[in-house]
């Protein structure tokens, strides 16, 4: 078991014919991901990496029954790409695009509301269920199948968290990068909820960050649950002086001034295990057993 | 990206927001001419144009008067004197750091008499994914103090993406601030103007601190700050041109040209990373064990080795850096391209300090081979804690 994607998830790729897409889709195919189609407007009817290319998502879905999309489209095209995914009623869309305009994301979030499509990202390494499916840009040789769910706001620290799990002799059920933009698709609460429903996930590693109030929302949700799976949490940024522009200025006035310590306190209060350094995760995992 | 107050006021004024008459000046005599242009008689307000809040409470380096960057002046003779005291000098505020920022221009405004002031801003609430109007009855201008101590005294109104502020919402603001009914239309113009500016120009934050209520119910933007969404600047070349390079450290500016981010701190270690999370966790760990980080560069998803080399050079040539910690976890970024960048940068500027490297992920074996073949004195690390320990030890031994 896993969440969102597994080996039978049929995946299409929006923007398949680009250079970065080709590099990473080839790796995903080698990994065993069931990529069944590509979509590039204007290039329908051709073959790329042995995959049929369609002119629209709807056409690709009709022909291949794909239910998830990995999008290698530039930030400026994301809104159109997500609209297509929503109209084709995909379950999942994953965007790795960096630098998506805030206003576009406001519009994307409004479109997603009331649709059946879930968006992971943008600006994320994506989602990987070890040995089953890789949608994104994750390194291919660091994951092991196992029972730890990973969810992270920081792309690069996700890899560090996975290496810590390996060091503890464990593996992952599913690993998800939420992306660290001001606005994101699925958030901690959405993913924690799925991990709690997933029989294969026994414990969760959660990597938060300085800005936004997603960690506080996660703490609130977790606190309200009666059946809790253990969550090991880490938040970087304690040593960064306040106002150093690493966070989002609007946060302070919108949510009050929240320091890393405040966030940690909220998570501890909710019952999570909070570690001070990323390399303490493997010890915390060992303690669980 | 931030812009200056005078630029923000002009933009807001184009969208229907009332601002006092003003004119920019680069020299004391221009300040006098500007004053004549905006008003027949005083008082005038001289406002130092640096991109920082709390200019009024600031002070100029080496100036015994202790006067701040906002000064109300009654005579033209006095304008020349005050402009002379501010121009070319460094203004220090709680936001600029101890070095302050050089004042290169002054905005000269007609003094606007008001009965009271309040705070108004537009920002994005990330949890609700909505543009939010913030209103507060802050008479001393200190919104941060209020946000810290009495956050419940700030009114939050989510605004619709496609429709103007509603009549009910305006009425809510009216009663929240106890504004006289004759203000209603002026309030509507003000909020609509802010909303239009925010949406049309892809702002990420607009702050009017304060709005002034004049005797006849007019509402004036007495100060203005606009931050634009960097990711949307490609849609606004006219806004991009307003970027003031004097506001940045030269290294920060150079990094921006390659779409990297660069930050400086007070310690002695330079960090090269490919994610803010990696940078933050390195800074935390360095702070716990040493004087901390000197600077970091985040090469983000960089896959152009020439740009990477230019970025790495910024760290190698920083005189405060006594050792370098490179921590790359390749996903999109390919470790081998980073290794190529290191070799190219070192060939150009030399590598004279201990250099600890950790590669993980995409093409890390290729990267290791490149550095080993280069014969650069690289210390290899397995993870962040290991890297920090090895680097701090090497720095101690080098002294």
mmCIF file with all atom_site columns, N, CA and C in Angstrom, chain B residues 132-183:
data_model
loop_
_atom_site.group_PDB
_atom_site.id
_atom_site.type_symbol
_atom_site.label_atom_id
_atom_site.label_alt_id
_atom_site.label_comp_id
_atom_site.label_asym_id
_atom_site.label_entity_id
_atom_site.label_seq_id
_atom_site.pdbx_PDB_ins_code
_atom_site.Cartn_x
_atom_site.Cartn_y
_atom_site.Cartn_z
_atom_site.occupancy
_atom_site.B_iso_or_equiv
_atom_site.pdbx_formal_charge
_atom_site.auth_seq_id
_atom_site.auth_comp_id
_atom_site.auth_asym_id
_atom_site.auth_atom_id
_atom_site.pdbx_PDB_model_num
ATOM 1   N N  . UNK B 1 132 ? -6.045  39.067 1.146  1.00 0.00 ? 132 UNK B N  1
ATOM 2   C CA . UNK B 1 132 ? -6.670  39.496 2.383  1.00 0.00 ? 132 UNK B CA 1
ATOM 3   C C  . UNK B 1 132 ? -6.405  40.974 2.633  1.00 0.00 ? 132 UNK B C  1
ATOM 4   N N  . UNK B 1 133 ? -7.482  41.714 2.955  1.00 0.00 ? 133 UNK B N  1
ATOM 5   C CA . UNK B 1 133 ? -7.346  43.122 3.328  1.00 0.00 ? 133 UNK B CA 1
ATOM 6   C C  . UNK B 1 133 ? -7.190  43.185 4.838  1.00 0.00 ? 133 UNK B C  1
ATOM 7   N N  . UNK B 1 134 ? -6.137  43.864 5.269  1.00 0.00 ? 134 UNK B N  1
ATOM 8   C CA . UNK B 1 134 ? -5.891  44.003 6.702  1.00 0.00 ? 134 UNK B CA 1
ATOM 9   C C  . UNK B 1 134 ? -6.138  45.451 7.096  1.00 0.00 ? 134 UNK B C  1
ATOM 10  N N  . UNK B 1 135 ? -6.874  45.659 8.168  1.00 0.00 ? 135 UNK B N  1
ATOM 11  C CA . UNK B 1 135 ? -7.175  47.003 8.642  1.00 0.00 ? 135 UNK B CA 1
ATOM 12  C C  . UNK B 1 135 ? -6.952  47.046 10.147 1.00 0.00 ? 135 UNK B C  1
ATOM 13  N N  . UNK B 1 136 ? -6.309  48.118 10.617 1.00 0.00 ? 136 UNK B N  1
ATOM 14  C CA . UNK B 1 136 ? -6.119  48.233 12.063 1.00 0.00 ? 136 UNK B CA 1
ATOM 15  C C  . UNK B 1 136 ? -6.096  49.694 12.472 1.00 0.00 ? 136 UNK B C  1
ATOM 16  N N  . UNK B 1 137 ? -6.645  49.955 13.646 1.00 0.00 ? 137 UNK B N  1
ATOM 17  C CA . UNK B 1 137 ? -6.692  51.322 14.168 1.00 0.00 ? 137 UNK B CA 1
ATOM 18  C C  . UNK B 1 137 ? -5.385  51.584 14.932 1.00 0.00 ? 137 UNK B C  1
ATOM 19  N N  . UNK B 1 138 ? -4.281  51.674 14.159 1.00 0.00 ? 138 UNK B N  1
ATOM 20  C CA . UNK B 1 138 ? -2.975  51.871 14.797 1.00 0.00 ? 138 UNK B CA 1
ATOM 21  C C  . UNK B 1 138 ? -2.601  53.337 14.691 1.00 0.00 ? 138 UNK B C  1
ATOM 22  N N  . UNK B 1 139 ? -2.600  54.052 15.813 1.00 0.00 ? 139 UNK B N  1
ATOM 23  C CA . UNK B 1 139 ? -2.367  55.495 15.724 1.00 0.00 ? 139 UNK B CA 1
ATOM 24  C C  . UNK B 1 139 ? -0.884  55.839 15.754 1.00 0.00 ? 139 UNK B C  1
ATOM 25  N N  . UNK B 1 140 ? -0.046  54.928 16.336 1.00 0.00 ? 140 UNK B N  1
ATOM 26  C CA . UNK B 1 140 ? 1.384   55.229 16.375 1.00 0.00 ? 140 UNK B CA 1
ATOM 27  C C  . UNK B 1 140 ? 2.146   54.564 15.232 1.00 0.00 ? 140 UNK B C  1
ATOM 28  N N  . UNK B 1 141 ? 1.414   53.911 14.307 1.00 0.00 ? 141 UNK B N  1
ATOM 29  C CA . UNK B 1 141 ? 2.070   53.336 13.134 1.00 0.00 ? 141 UNK B CA 1
ATOM 30  C C  . UNK B 1 141 ? 2.764   52.012 13.384 1.00 0.00 ? 141 UNK B C  1
ATOM 31  N N  . UNK B 1 142 ? 2.783   51.537 14.632 1.00 0.00 ? 142 UNK B N  1
ATOM 32  C CA . UNK B 1 142 ? 3.546   50.328 14.921 1.00 0.00 ? 142 UNK B CA 1
ATOM 33  C C  . UNK B 1 142 ? 2.691   49.068 14.774 1.00 0.00 ? 142 UNK B C  1
ATOM 34  N N  . UNK B 1 143 ? 2.507   48.635 13.522 1.00 0.00 ? 143 UNK B N  1
ATOM 35  C CA . UNK B 1 143 ? 1.646   47.478 13.241 1.00 0.00 ? 143 UNK B CA 1
ATOM 36  C C  . UNK B 1 143 ? 2.264   46.190 13.764 1.00 0.00 ? 143 UNK B C  1
ATOM 37  N N  . UNK B 1 144 ? 3.601   46.118 13.756 1.00 0.00 ? 144 UNK B N  1
ATOM 38  C CA . UNK B 1 144 ? 4.241   44.882 14.215 1.00 0.00 ? 144 UNK B CA 1
ATOM 39  C C  . UNK B 1 144 ? 3.973   44.628 15.692 1.00 0.00 ? 144 UNK B C  1
ATOM 40  N N  . UNK B 1 145 ? 4.026   45.740 16.473 1.00 0.00 ? 145 UNK B N  1
ATOM 41  C CA . UNK B 1 145 ? 3.753   45.621 17.907 1.00 0.00 ? 145 UNK B CA 1
ATOM 42  C C  . UNK B 1 145 ? 2.326   45.092 18.115 1.00 0.00 ? 145 UNK B C  1
ATOM 43  N N  . UNK B 1 146 ? 1.400   45.622 17.329 1.00 0.00 ? 146 UNK B N  1
ATOM 44  C CA . UNK B 1 146 ? 0.010   45.178 17.447 1.00 0.00 ? 146 UNK B CA 1
ATOM 45  C C  . UNK B 1 146 ? -0.130  43.709 17.030 1.00 0.00 ? 146 UNK B C  1
ATOM 46  N N  . UNK B 1 147 ? 0.553   43.343 15.913 1.00 0.00 ? 147 UNK B N  1
ATOM 47  C CA . UNK B 1 147 ? 0.474   41.963 15.428 1.00 0.00 ? 147 UNK B CA 1
ATOM 48  C C  . UNK B 1 147 ? 1.017   40.988 16.471 1.00 0.00 ? 147 UNK B C  1
ATOM 49  N N  . UNK B 1 148 ? 2.030   41.443 17.220 1.00 0.00 ? 148 UNK B N  1
ATOM 50  C CA . UNK B 1 148 ? 2.637   40.596 18.252 1.00 0.00 ? 148 UNK B CA 1
ATOM 51  C C  . UNK B 1 148 ? 1.763   40.492 19.489 1.00 0.00 ? 148 UNK B C  1
ATOM 52  N N  . UNK B 1 149 ? 1.271   41.643 19.947 1.00 0.00 ? 149 UNK B N  1
ATOM 53  C CA . UNK B 1 149 ? 0.611   41.676 21.259 1.00 0.00 ? 149 UNK B CA 1
ATOM 54  C C  . UNK B 1 149 ? -0.899  41.527 21.203 1.00 0.00 ? 149 UNK B C  1
ATOM 55  N N  . UNK B 1 150 ? -1.531  42.137 20.194 1.00 0.00 ? 150 UNK B N  1
ATOM 56  C CA . UNK B 1 150 ? -2.992  42.089 20.120 1.00 0.00 ? 150 UNK B CA 1
ATOM 57  C C  . UNK B 1 150 ? -3.458  41.756 18.702 1.00 0.00 ? 150 UNK B C  1
ATOM 58  N N  . UNK B 1 151 ? -3.064  40.581 18.202 1.00 0.00 ? 151 UNK B N  1
ATOM 59  C CA . UNK B 1 151 ? -3.405  40.260 16.806 1.00 0.00 ? 151 UNK B CA 1
ATOM 60  C C  . UNK B 1 151 ? -4.911  40.291 16.548 1.00 0.00 ? 151 UNK B C  1
ATOM 61  N N  . UNK B 1 152 ? -5.721  40.118 17.589 1.00 0.00 ? 152 UNK B N  1
ATOM 62  C CA . UNK B 1 152 ? -7.172  40.115 17.384 1.00 0.00 ? 152 UNK B CA 1
ATOM 63  C C  . UNK B 1 152 ? -7.695  41.513 17.045 1.00 0.00 ? 152 UNK B C  1
ATOM 64  N N  . UNK B 1 153 ? -6.846  42.529 17.228 1.00 0.00 ? 153 UNK B N  1
ATOM 65  C CA . UNK B 1 153 ? -7.281  43.889 16.891 1.00 0.00 ? 153 UNK B CA 1
ATOM 66  C C  . UNK B 1 153 ? -7.035  44.244 15.425 1.00 0.00 ? 153 UNK B C  1
ATOM 67  N N  . UNK B 1 154 ? -6.606  43.269 14.632 1.00 0.00 ? 154 UNK B N  1
ATOM 68  C CA . UNK B 1 154 ? -6.434  43.492 13.193 1.00 0.00 ? 154 UNK B CA 1
ATOM 69  C C  . UNK B 1 154 ? -7.607  42.829 12.471 1.00 0.00 ? 154 UNK B C  1
ATOM 70  N N  . UNK B 1 155 ? -8.291  43.624 11.649 1.00 0.00 ? 155 UNK B N  1
ATOM 71  C CA . UNK B 1 155 ? -9.431  43.096 10.887 1.00 0.00 ? 155 UNK B CA 1
ATOM 72  C C  . UNK B 1 155 ? -8.917  42.413 9.617  1.00 0.00 ? 155 UNK B C  1
ATOM 73  N N  . UNK B 1 156 ? -9.371  41.187 9.350  1.00 0.00 ? 156 UNK B N  1
ATOM 74  C CA . UNK B 1 156 ? -8.981  40.447 8.150  1.00 0.00 ? 156 UNK B CA 1
ATOM 75  C C  . UNK B 1 156 ? -10.199 40.269 7.255  1.00 0.00 ? 156 UNK B C  1
ATOM 76  N N  . UNK B 1 157 ? -10.121 40.762 6.024  1.00 0.00 ? 157 UNK B N  1
ATOM 77  C CA . UNK B 1 157 ? -11.242 40.562 5.105  1.00 0.00 ? 157 UNK B CA 1
ATOM 78  C C  . UNK B 1 157 ? -10.748 39.900 3.826  1.00 0.00 ? 157 UNK B C  1
ATOM 79  N N  . UNK B 1 158 ? -11.165 38.670 3.541  1.00 0.00 ? 158 UNK B N  1
ATOM 80  C CA . UNK B 1 158 ? -10.761 38.041 2.283  1.00 0.00 ? 158 UNK B CA 1
ATOM 81  C C  . UNK B 1 158 ? -11.440 38.736 1.105  1.00 0.00 ? 158 UNK B C  1
ATOM 82  N N  . UNK B 1 159 ? -10.663 39.076 0.074  1.00 0.00 ? 159 UNK B N  1
ATOM 83  C CA . UNK B 1 159 ? -11.245 39.744 -1.091 1.00 0.00 ? 159 UNK B CA 1
ATOM 84  C C  . UNK B 1 159 ? -11.389 38.743 -2.229 1.00 0.00 ? 159 UNK B C  1
ATOM 85  N N  . UNK B 1 160 ? -12.442 38.924 -3.010 1.00 0.00 ? 160 UNK B N  1
ATOM 86  C CA . UNK B 1 160 ? -12.686 38.047 -4.144 1.00 0.00 ? 160 UNK B CA 1
ATOM 87  C C  . UNK B 1 160 ? -11.694 38.358 -5.256 1.00 0.00 ? 160 UNK B C  1
ATOM 88  N N  . UNK B 1 161 ? -11.270 37.295 -5.941 1.00 0.00 ? 161 UNK B N  1
ATOM 89  C CA . UNK B 1 161 ? -10.286 37.454 -7.006 1.00 0.00 ? 161 UNK B CA 1
ATOM 90  C C  . UNK B 1 161 ? -10.860 38.199 -8.209 1.00 0.00 ? 161 UNK B C  1
ATOM 91  N N  . UNK B 1 162 ? -12.162 38.037 -8.452 1.00 0.00 ? 162 UNK B N  1
ATOM 92  C CA . UNK B 1 162 ? -12.762 38.589 -9.662 1.00 0.00 ? 162 UNK B CA 1
ATOM 93  C C  . UNK B 1 162 ? -13.706 39.763 -9.433 1.00 0.00 ? 162 UNK B C  1
ATOM 94  N N  . UNK B 1 163 ? -14.079 40.005 -8.151 1.00 0.00 ? 163 UNK B N  1
ATOM 95  C CA . UNK B 1 163 ? -15.011 41.094 -7.880 1.00 0.00 ? 163 UNK B CA 1
ATOM 96  C C  . UNK B 1 163 ? -14.415 42.113 -6.916 1.00 0.00 ? 163 UNK B C  1
ATOM 97  N N  . UNK B 1 164 ? -14.849 43.358 -7.065 1.00 0.00 ? 164 UNK B N  1
ATOM 98  C CA . UNK B 1 164 ? -14.384 44.394 -6.160 1.00 0.00 ? 164 UNK B CA 1
ATOM 99  C C  . UNK B 1 164 ? -14.904 44.143 -4.755 1.00 0.00 ? 164 UNK B C  1
ATOM 100 N N  . UNK B 1 165 ? -14.271 44.815 -3.809 1.00 0.00 ? 165 UNK B N  1
ATOM 101 C CA . UNK B 1 165 ? -14.696 44.750 -2.418 1.00 0.00 ? 165 UNK B CA 1
ATOM 102 C C  . UNK B 1 165 ? -16.209 45.018 -2.335 1.00 0.00 ? 165 UNK B C  1
ATOM 103 N N  . UNK B 1 166 ? -16.911 44.246 -1.497 1.00 0.00 ? 166 UNK B N  1
ATOM 104 C CA . UNK B 1 166 ? -18.369 44.379 -1.456 1.00 0.00 ? 166 UNK B CA 1
ATOM 105 C C  . UNK B 1 166 ? -18.795 45.532 -0.551 1.00 0.00 ? 166 UNK B C  1
ATOM 106 N N  . UNK B 1 167 ? -20.044 45.989 -0.732 1.00 0.00 ? 167 UNK B N  1
ATOM 107 C CA . UNK B 1 167 ? -20.588 47.071 0.085  1.00 0.00 ? 167 UNK B CA 1
ATOM 108 C C  . UNK B 1 167 ? -20.623 46.659 1.564  1.00 0.00 ? 167 UNK B C  1
ATOM 109 N N  . UNK B 1 168 ? -20.939 45.378 1.814  1.00 0.00 ? 168 UNK B N  1
ATOM 110 C CA . UNK B 1 168 ? -20.982 44.893 3.205  1.00 0.00 ? 168 UNK B CA 1
ATOM 111 C C  . UNK B 1 168 ? -19.590 44.965 3.836  1.00 0.00 ? 168 UNK B C  1
ATOM 112 N N  . UNK B 1 169 ? -18.586 44.564 3.038  1.00 0.00 ? 169 UNK B N  1
ATOM 113 C CA . UNK B 1 169 ? -17.224 44.597 3.575  1.00 0.00 ? 169 UNK B CA 1
ATOM 114 C C  . UNK B 1 169 ? -16.806 46.030 3.892  1.00 0.00 ? 169 UNK B C  1
ATOM 115 N N  . UNK B 1 170 ? -17.190 46.956 3.010  1.00 0.00 ? 170 UNK B N  1
ATOM 116 C CA . UNK B 1 170 ? -16.849 48.370 3.250  1.00 0.00 ? 170 UNK B CA 1
ATOM 117 C C  . UNK B 1 170 ? -17.528 48.848 4.532  1.00 0.00 ? 170 UNK B C  1
ATOM 118 N N  . UNK B 1 171 ? -18.791 48.425 4.713  1.00 0.00 ? 171 UNK B N  1
ATOM 119 C CA . UNK B 1 171 ? -19.516 48.828 5.916  1.00 0.00 ? 171 UNK B CA 1
ATOM 120 C C  . UNK B 1 171 ? -18.847 48.246 7.171  1.00 0.00 ? 171 UNK B C  1
ATOM 121 N N  . UNK B 1 172 ? -18.343 47.025 7.029  1.00 0.00 ? 172 UNK B N  1
ATOM 122 C CA . UNK B 1 172 ? -17.613 46.403 8.146  1.00 0.00 ? 172 UNK B CA 1
ATOM 123 C C  . UNK B 1 172 ? -16.391 47.245 8.523  1.00 0.00 ? 172 UNK B C  1
ATOM 124 N N  . UNK B 1 173 ? -15.665 47.703 7.505  1.00 0.00 ? 173 UNK B N  1
ATOM 125 C CA . UNK B 1 173 ? -14.472 48.529 7.776  1.00 0.00 ? 173 UNK B CA 1
ATOM 126 C C  . UNK B 1 173 ? -14.894 49.845 8.431  1.00 0.00 ? 173 UNK B C  1
ATOM 127 N N  . UNK B 1 174 ? -15.978 50.450 7.894  1.00 0.00 ? 174 UNK B N  1
ATOM 128 C CA . UNK B 1 174 ? -16.475 51.724 8.431  1.00 0.00 ? 174 UNK B CA 1
ATOM 129 C C  . UNK B 1 174 ? -16.734 51.601 9.933  1.00 0.00 ? 174 UNK B C  1
ATOM 130 N N  . UNK B 1 175 ? -17.443 50.535 10.319 1.00 0.00 ? 175 UNK B N  1
ATOM 131 C CA . UNK B 1 175 ? -17.767 50.437 11.749 1.00 0.00 ? 175 UNK B CA 1
ATOM 132 C C  . UNK B 1 175 ? -16.560 49.993 12.572 1.00 0.00 ? 175 UNK B C  1
ATOM 133 N N  . UNK B 1 176 ? -15.708 49.163 11.977 1.00 0.00 ? 176 UNK B N  1
ATOM 134 C CA . UNK B 1 176 ? -14.503 48.729 12.697 1.00 0.00 ? 176 UNK B CA 1
ATOM 135 C C  . UNK B 1 176 ? -13.636 49.935 13.071 1.00 0.00 ? 176 UNK B C  1
ATOM 136 N N  . UNK B 1 177 ? -13.531 50.883 12.130 1.00 0.00 ? 177 UNK B N  1
ATOM 137 C CA . UNK B 1 177 ? -12.672 52.055 12.364 1.00 0.00 ? 177 UNK B CA 1
ATOM 138 C C  . UNK B 1 177 ? -13.443 53.254 12.924 1.00 0.00 ? 177 UNK B C  1
ATOM 139 N N  . UNK B 1 178 ? -14.774 53.116 13.084 1.00 0.00 ? 178 UNK B N  1
ATOM 140 C CA . UNK B 1 178 ? -15.638 54.230 13.499 1.00 0.00 ? 178 UNK B CA 1
ATOM 141 C C  . UNK B 1 178 ? -15.436 55.442 12.597 1.00 0.00 ? 178 UNK B C  1
ATOM 142 N N  . UNK B 1 179 ? -15.459 55.213 11.280 1.00 0.00 ? 179 UNK B N  1
ATOM 143 C CA . UNK B 1 179 ? -15.280 56.321 10.339 1.00 0.00 ? 179 UNK B CA 1
ATOM 144 C C  . UNK B 1 179 ? -16.621 57.030 10.148 1.00 0.00 ? 179 UNK B C  1
ATOM 145 N N  . UNK B 1 180 ? -16.602 58.359 9.973  1.00 0.00 ? 180 UNK B N  1
ATOM 146 C CA . UNK B 1 180 ? -17.848 59.079 9.696  1.00 0.00 ? 180 UNK B CA 1
ATOM 147 C C  . UNK B 1 180 ? -18.425 58.655 8.341  1.00 0.00 ? 180 UNK B C  1
ATOM 148 N N  . UNK B 1 181 ? -19.756 58.620 8.242  1.00 0.00 ? 181 UNK B N  1
ATOM 149 C CA . UNK B 1 181 ? -20.429 58.101 7.049  1.00 0.00 ? 181 UNK B CA 1
ATOM 150 C C  . UNK B 1 181 ? -19.987 58.800 5.763  1.00 0.00 ? 181 UNK B C  1
ATOM 151 N N  . UNK B 1 182 ? -19.586 60.086 5.861  1.00 0.00 ? 182 UNK B N  1
ATOM 152 C CA . UNK B 1 182 ? -19.203 60.806 4.640  1.00 0.00 ? 182 UNK B CA 1
ATOM 153 C C  . UNK B 1 182 ? -17.918 60.254 4.016  1.00 0.00 ? 182 UNK B C  1
ATOM 154 N N  . UNK B 1 183 ? -17.224 59.351 4.729  1.00 0.00 ? 183 UNK B N  1
ATOM 155 C CA . UNK B 1 183 ? -16.000 58.726 4.200  1.00 0.00 ? 183 UNK B CA 1
ATOM 156 C C  . UNK B 1 183 ? -16.282 57.590 3.238  1.00 0.00 ? 183 UNK B C  1
#
